[in-house]
């Protein structure tokens, strides 16, 4: 049997709200919402993982490609509101995309 590595996708998620959340707290909220909607087994199979973004209100989340649609649905139903800023197949490209977007300008224009 051949070893097959499953494809992953990485999302940059911007969260907003009056209350400051730690990245681990937001990740737990996302995972718990994913479990509520799709079950514990799907959450384990999706292999949702948090990556360091080095930005205060941006999360980098990785998941298996097969479960990307489920993750996007669970992100849209999570409180506080979450916005997917960028999506990529590699972390390196995702970091470049987010750096190019000037997230600070997006937040200032939204207010």
mmCIF file with all atom_site columns, C-alpha atoms in Angstrom:
data_model
loop_
_atom_site.group_PDB
_atom_site.id
_atom_site.type_symbol
_atom_site.label_atom_id
_atom_site.label_alt_id
_atom_site.label_comp_id
_atom_site.label_asym_id
_atom_site.label_entity_id
_atom_site.label_seq_id
_atom_site.pdbx_PDB_ins_code
_atom_site.Cartn_x
_atom_site.Cartn_y
_atom_site.Cartn_z
_atom_site.occupancy
_atom_site.B_iso_or_equiv
_atom_site.pdbx_formal_charge
_atom_site.auth_seq_id
_atom_site.auth_comp_id
_atom_site.auth_asym_id
_atom_site.auth_atom_id
_atom_site.pdbx_PDB_model_num
ATOM 1   C CA . UNK A 1 1   ? 0.000   0.000  0.000  1.00 0.00 ? 1   UNK A CA 1
ATOM 2   C CA . UNK A 1 2   ? 1.322   3.425  -0.922 1.00 0.00 ? 2   UNK A CA 1
ATOM 3   C CA . UNK A 1 3   ? 1.674   6.157  1.623  1.00 0.00 ? 3   UNK A CA 1
ATOM 4   C CA . UNK A 1 4   ? -0.670  8.942  0.604  1.00 0.00 ? 4   UNK A CA 1
ATOM 5   C CA . UNK A 1 5   ? -0.463  12.311 2.247  1.00 0.00 ? 5   UNK A CA 1
ATOM 6   C CA . UNK A 1 6   ? -3.798  14.078 2.388  1.00 0.00 ? 6   UNK A CA 1
ATOM 7   C CA . UNK A 1 7   ? -3.981  17.615 1.083  1.00 0.00 ? 7   UNK A CA 1
ATOM 8   C CA . UNK A 1 8   ? -4.463  20.406 3.594  1.00 0.00 ? 8   UNK A CA 1
ATOM 9   C CA . UNK A 1 9   ? -5.693  23.958 3.320  1.00 0.00 ? 9   UNK A CA 1
ATOM 10  C CA . UNK A 1 10  ? -4.751  26.887 5.507  1.00 0.00 ? 10  UNK A CA 1
ATOM 11  C CA . UNK A 1 11  ? -7.048  29.786 6.325  1.00 0.00 ? 11  UNK A CA 1
ATOM 12  C CA . UNK A 1 12  ? -6.339  33.221 7.713  1.00 0.00 ? 12  UNK A CA 1
ATOM 13  C CA . UNK A 1 13  ? -9.300  34.168 9.892  1.00 0.00 ? 13  UNK A CA 1
ATOM 14  C CA . UNK A 1 14  ? -9.855  37.646 11.290 1.00 0.00 ? 14  UNK A CA 1
ATOM 15  C CA . UNK A 1 15  ? -11.981 37.914 14.406 1.00 0.00 ? 15  UNK A CA 1
ATOM 16  C CA . UNK A 1 16  ? -13.464 41.004 15.894 1.00 0.00 ? 16  UNK A CA 1
ATOM 17  C CA . UNK A 1 17  ? -15.409 41.881 18.946 1.00 0.00 ? 17  UNK A CA 1
ATOM 18  C CA . UNK A 1 18  ? -15.369 43.962 22.076 1.00 0.00 ? 18  UNK A CA 1
ATOM 19  C CA . UNK A 1 19  ? -13.719 41.247 24.145 1.00 0.00 ? 19  UNK A CA 1
ATOM 20  C CA . UNK A 1 20  ? -10.065 40.377 23.521 1.00 0.00 ? 20  UNK A CA 1
ATOM 21  C CA . UNK A 1 21  ? -9.604  36.649 22.908 1.00 0.00 ? 21  UNK A CA 1
ATOM 22  C CA . UNK A 1 22  ? -6.408  34.666 23.027 1.00 0.00 ? 22  UNK A CA 1
ATOM 23  C CA . UNK A 1 23  ? -5.772  32.616 19.851 1.00 0.00 ? 23  UNK A CA 1
ATOM 24  C CA . UNK A 1 24  ? -6.191  29.369 21.796 1.00 0.00 ? 24  UNK A CA 1
ATOM 25  C CA . UNK A 1 25  ? -9.584  30.505 23.079 1.00 0.00 ? 25  UNK A CA 1
ATOM 26  C CA . UNK A 1 26  ? -10.797 31.327 19.577 1.00 0.00 ? 26  UNK A CA 1
ATOM 27  C CA . UNK A 1 27  ? -9.496  27.993 18.288 1.00 0.00 ? 27  UNK A CA 1
ATOM 28  C CA . UNK A 1 28  ? -11.434 26.179 21.026 1.00 0.00 ? 28  UNK A CA 1
ATOM 29  C CA . UNK A 1 29  ? -14.607 28.093 20.088 1.00 0.00 ? 29  UNK A CA 1
ATOM 30  C CA . UNK A 1 30  ? -14.185 27.105 16.434 1.00 0.00 ? 30  UNK A CA 1
ATOM 31  C CA . UNK A 1 31  ? -13.510 23.450 17.264 1.00 0.00 ? 31  UNK A CA 1
ATOM 32  C CA . UNK A 1 32  ? -16.451 23.255 19.655 1.00 0.00 ? 32  UNK A CA 1
ATOM 33  C CA . UNK A 1 33  ? -18.788 24.755 17.026 1.00 0.00 ? 33  UNK A CA 1
ATOM 34  C CA . UNK A 1 34  ? -17.419 22.283 14.461 1.00 0.00 ? 34  UNK A CA 1
ATOM 35  C CA . UNK A 1 35  ? -18.156 19.422 16.878 1.00 0.00 ? 35  UNK A CA 1
ATOM 36  C CA . UNK A 1 36  ? -21.698 20.703 17.520 1.00 0.00 ? 36  UNK A CA 1
ATOM 37  C CA . UNK A 1 37  ? -22.485 20.879 13.822 1.00 0.00 ? 37  UNK A CA 1
ATOM 38  C CA . UNK A 1 38  ? -20.688 17.840 12.399 1.00 0.00 ? 38  UNK A CA 1
ATOM 39  C CA . UNK A 1 39  ? -19.855 15.605 15.348 1.00 0.00 ? 39  UNK A CA 1
ATOM 40  C CA . UNK A 1 40  ? -16.790 14.621 17.292 1.00 0.00 ? 40  UNK A CA 1
ATOM 41  C CA . UNK A 1 41  ? -15.573 12.106 14.704 1.00 0.00 ? 41  UNK A CA 1
ATOM 42  C CA . UNK A 1 42  ? -15.552 14.644 11.863 1.00 0.00 ? 42  UNK A CA 1
ATOM 43  C CA . UNK A 1 43  ? -13.712 17.117 14.071 1.00 0.00 ? 43  UNK A CA 1
ATOM 44  C CA . UNK A 1 44  ? -10.983 14.570 14.736 1.00 0.00 ? 44  UNK A CA 1
ATOM 45  C CA . UNK A 1 45  ? -10.760 13.530 11.079 1.00 0.00 ? 45  UNK A CA 1
ATOM 46  C CA . UNK A 1 46  ? -10.580 17.164 9.915  1.00 0.00 ? 46  UNK A CA 1
ATOM 47  C CA . UNK A 1 47  ? -7.431  17.605 12.037 1.00 0.00 ? 47  UNK A CA 1
ATOM 48  C CA . UNK A 1 48  ? -8.078  21.278 12.788 1.00 0.00 ? 48  UNK A CA 1
ATOM 49  C CA . UNK A 1 49  ? -4.813  22.842 13.838 1.00 0.00 ? 49  UNK A CA 1
ATOM 50  C CA . UNK A 1 50  ? -3.888  26.335 14.985 1.00 0.00 ? 50  UNK A CA 1
ATOM 51  C CA . UNK A 1 51  ? -0.747  27.994 13.612 1.00 0.00 ? 51  UNK A CA 1
ATOM 52  C CA . UNK A 1 52  ? 1.085   31.086 14.825 1.00 0.00 ? 52  UNK A CA 1
ATOM 53  C CA . UNK A 1 53  ? 0.105   34.172 12.844 1.00 0.00 ? 53  UNK A CA 1
ATOM 54  C CA . UNK A 1 54  ? 2.110   36.809 14.759 1.00 0.00 ? 54  UNK A CA 1
ATOM 55  C CA . UNK A 1 55  ? -0.829  39.217 14.339 1.00 0.00 ? 55  UNK A CA 1
ATOM 56  C CA . UNK A 1 56  ? -3.128  40.110 17.209 1.00 0.00 ? 56  UNK A CA 1
ATOM 57  C CA . UNK A 1 57  ? -6.564  39.370 15.706 1.00 0.00 ? 57  UNK A CA 1
ATOM 58  C CA . UNK A 1 58  ? -5.657  36.931 12.917 1.00 0.00 ? 58  UNK A CA 1
ATOM 59  C CA . UNK A 1 59  ? -5.707  33.154 13.288 1.00 0.00 ? 59  UNK A CA 1
ATOM 60  C CA . UNK A 1 60  ? -4.122  30.677 10.927 1.00 0.00 ? 60  UNK A CA 1
ATOM 61  C CA . UNK A 1 61  ? -6.095  27.439 10.909 1.00 0.00 ? 61  UNK A CA 1
ATOM 62  C CA . UNK A 1 62  ? -5.242  24.316 8.957  1.00 0.00 ? 62  UNK A CA 1
ATOM 63  C CA . UNK A 1 63  ? -7.577  21.478 8.040  1.00 0.00 ? 63  UNK A CA 1
ATOM 64  C CA . UNK A 1 64  ? -7.786  18.612 5.601  1.00 0.00 ? 64  UNK A CA 1
ATOM 65  C CA . UNK A 1 65  ? -9.109  19.582 2.179  1.00 0.00 ? 65  UNK A CA 1
ATOM 66  C CA . UNK A 1 66  ? -11.968 17.100 2.447  1.00 0.00 ? 66  UNK A CA 1
ATOM 67  C CA . UNK A 1 67  ? -13.392 18.983 5.459  1.00 0.00 ? 67  UNK A CA 1
ATOM 68  C CA . UNK A 1 68  ? -12.814 22.542 4.230  1.00 0.00 ? 68  UNK A CA 1
ATOM 69  C CA . UNK A 1 69  ? -16.496 23.158 3.453  1.00 0.00 ? 69  UNK A CA 1
ATOM 70  C CA . UNK A 1 70  ? -17.492 21.992 6.932  1.00 0.00 ? 70  UNK A CA 1
ATOM 71  C CA . UNK A 1 71  ? -14.910 24.309 8.491  1.00 0.00 ? 71  UNK A CA 1
ATOM 72  C CA . UNK A 1 72  ? -16.173 27.285 6.496  1.00 0.00 ? 72  UNK A CA 1
ATOM 73  C CA . UNK A 1 73  ? -19.742 26.597 7.638  1.00 0.00 ? 73  UNK A CA 1
ATOM 74  C CA . UNK A 1 74  ? -18.666 26.333 11.262 1.00 0.00 ? 74  UNK A CA 1
ATOM 75  C CA . UNK A 1 75  ? -16.673 29.586 10.953 1.00 0.00 ? 75  UNK A CA 1
ATOM 76  C CA . UNK A 1 76  ? -19.734 31.400 9.650  1.00 0.00 ? 76  UNK A CA 1
ATOM 77  C CA . UNK A 1 77  ? -21.763 30.218 12.652 1.00 0.00 ? 77  UNK A CA 1
ATOM 78  C CA . UNK A 1 78  ? -19.228 31.048 15.357 1.00 0.00 ? 78  UNK A CA 1
ATOM 79  C CA . UNK A 1 79  ? -19.644 33.971 17.753 1.00 0.00 ? 79  UNK A CA 1
ATOM 80  C CA . UNK A 1 80  ? -17.971 36.498 17.739 1.00 0.00 ? 80  UNK A CA 1
ATOM 81  C CA . UNK A 1 81  ? -18.125 36.966 13.997 1.00 0.00 ? 81  UNK A CA 1
ATOM 82  C CA . UNK A 1 82  ? -15.215 35.581 11.986 1.00 0.00 ? 82  UNK A CA 1
ATOM 83  C CA . UNK A 1 83  ? -14.077 36.607 8.516  1.00 0.00 ? 83  UNK A CA 1
ATOM 84  C CA . UNK A 1 84  ? -11.909 34.473 6.267  1.00 0.00 ? 84  UNK A CA 1
ATOM 85  C CA . UNK A 1 85  ? -9.251  36.811 4.923  1.00 0.00 ? 85  UNK A CA 1
ATOM 86  C CA . UNK A 1 86  ? -7.213  34.400 2.824  1.00 0.00 ? 86  UNK A CA 1
ATOM 87  C CA . UNK A 1 87  ? -7.005  30.730 1.877  1.00 0.00 ? 87  UNK A CA 1
ATOM 88  C CA . UNK A 1 88  ? -3.962  28.848 0.629  1.00 0.00 ? 88  UNK A CA 1
ATOM 89  C CA . UNK A 1 89  ? -2.438  25.420 0.183  1.00 0.00 ? 89  UNK A CA 1
ATOM 90  C CA . UNK A 1 90  ? 0.765   26.294 2.065  1.00 0.00 ? 90  UNK A CA 1
ATOM 91  C CA . UNK A 1 91  ? 1.509   28.297 5.190  1.00 0.00 ? 91  UNK A CA 1
ATOM 92  C CA . UNK A 1 92  ? 4.296   30.192 3.446  1.00 0.00 ? 92  UNK A CA 1
ATOM 93  C CA . UNK A 1 93  ? 1.985   31.460 0.713  1.00 0.00 ? 93  UNK A CA 1
ATOM 94  C CA . UNK A 1 94  ? -0.730  32.263 3.268  1.00 0.00 ? 94  UNK A CA 1
ATOM 95  C CA . UNK A 1 95  ? 1.679   34.414 5.282  1.00 0.00 ? 95  UNK A CA 1
ATOM 96  C CA . UNK A 1 96  ? 2.673   36.279 2.103  1.00 0.00 ? 96  UNK A CA 1
ATOM 97  C CA . UNK A 1 97  ? -0.973  36.854 1.169  1.00 0.00 ? 97  UNK A CA 1
ATOM 98  C CA . UNK A 1 98  ? -1.846  38.224 4.600  1.00 0.00 ? 98  UNK A CA 1
ATOM 99  C CA . UNK A 1 99  ? 1.232   40.453 4.697  1.00 0.00 ? 99  UNK A CA 1
ATOM 100 C CA . UNK A 1 100 ? 0.264   41.897 1.320  1.00 0.00 ? 100 UNK A CA 1
ATOM 101 C CA . UNK A 1 101 ? -3.295  42.713 2.480  1.00 0.00 ? 101 UNK A CA 1
ATOM 102 C CA . UNK A 1 102 ? -2.368  45.291 5.173  1.00 0.00 ? 102 UNK A CA 1
ATOM 103 C CA . UNK A 1 103 ? -4.856  43.971 7.714  1.00 0.00 ? 103 UNK A CA 1
ATOM 104 C CA . UNK A 1 104 ? -4.484  47.088 9.895  1.00 0.00 ? 104 UNK A CA 1
ATOM 105 C CA . UNK A 1 105 ? -5.936  49.210 7.072  1.00 0.00 ? 105 UNK A CA 1
ATOM 106 C CA . UNK A 1 106 ? -8.872  46.843 6.650  1.00 0.00 ? 106 UNK A CA 1
ATOM 107 C CA . UNK A 1 107 ? -9.772  47.128 10.344 1.00 0.00 ? 107 UNK A CA 1
ATOM 108 C CA . UNK A 1 108 ? -9.565  50.933 10.320 1.00 0.00 ? 108 UNK A CA 1
ATOM 109 C CA . UNK A 1 109 ? -11.793 51.212 7.233  1.00 0.00 ? 109 UNK A CA 1
ATOM 110 C CA . UNK A 1 110 ? -14.398 48.881 8.753  1.00 0.00 ? 110 UNK A CA 1
ATOM 111 C CA . UNK A 1 111 ? -14.822 51.160 11.798 1.00 0.00 ? 111 UNK A CA 1
#
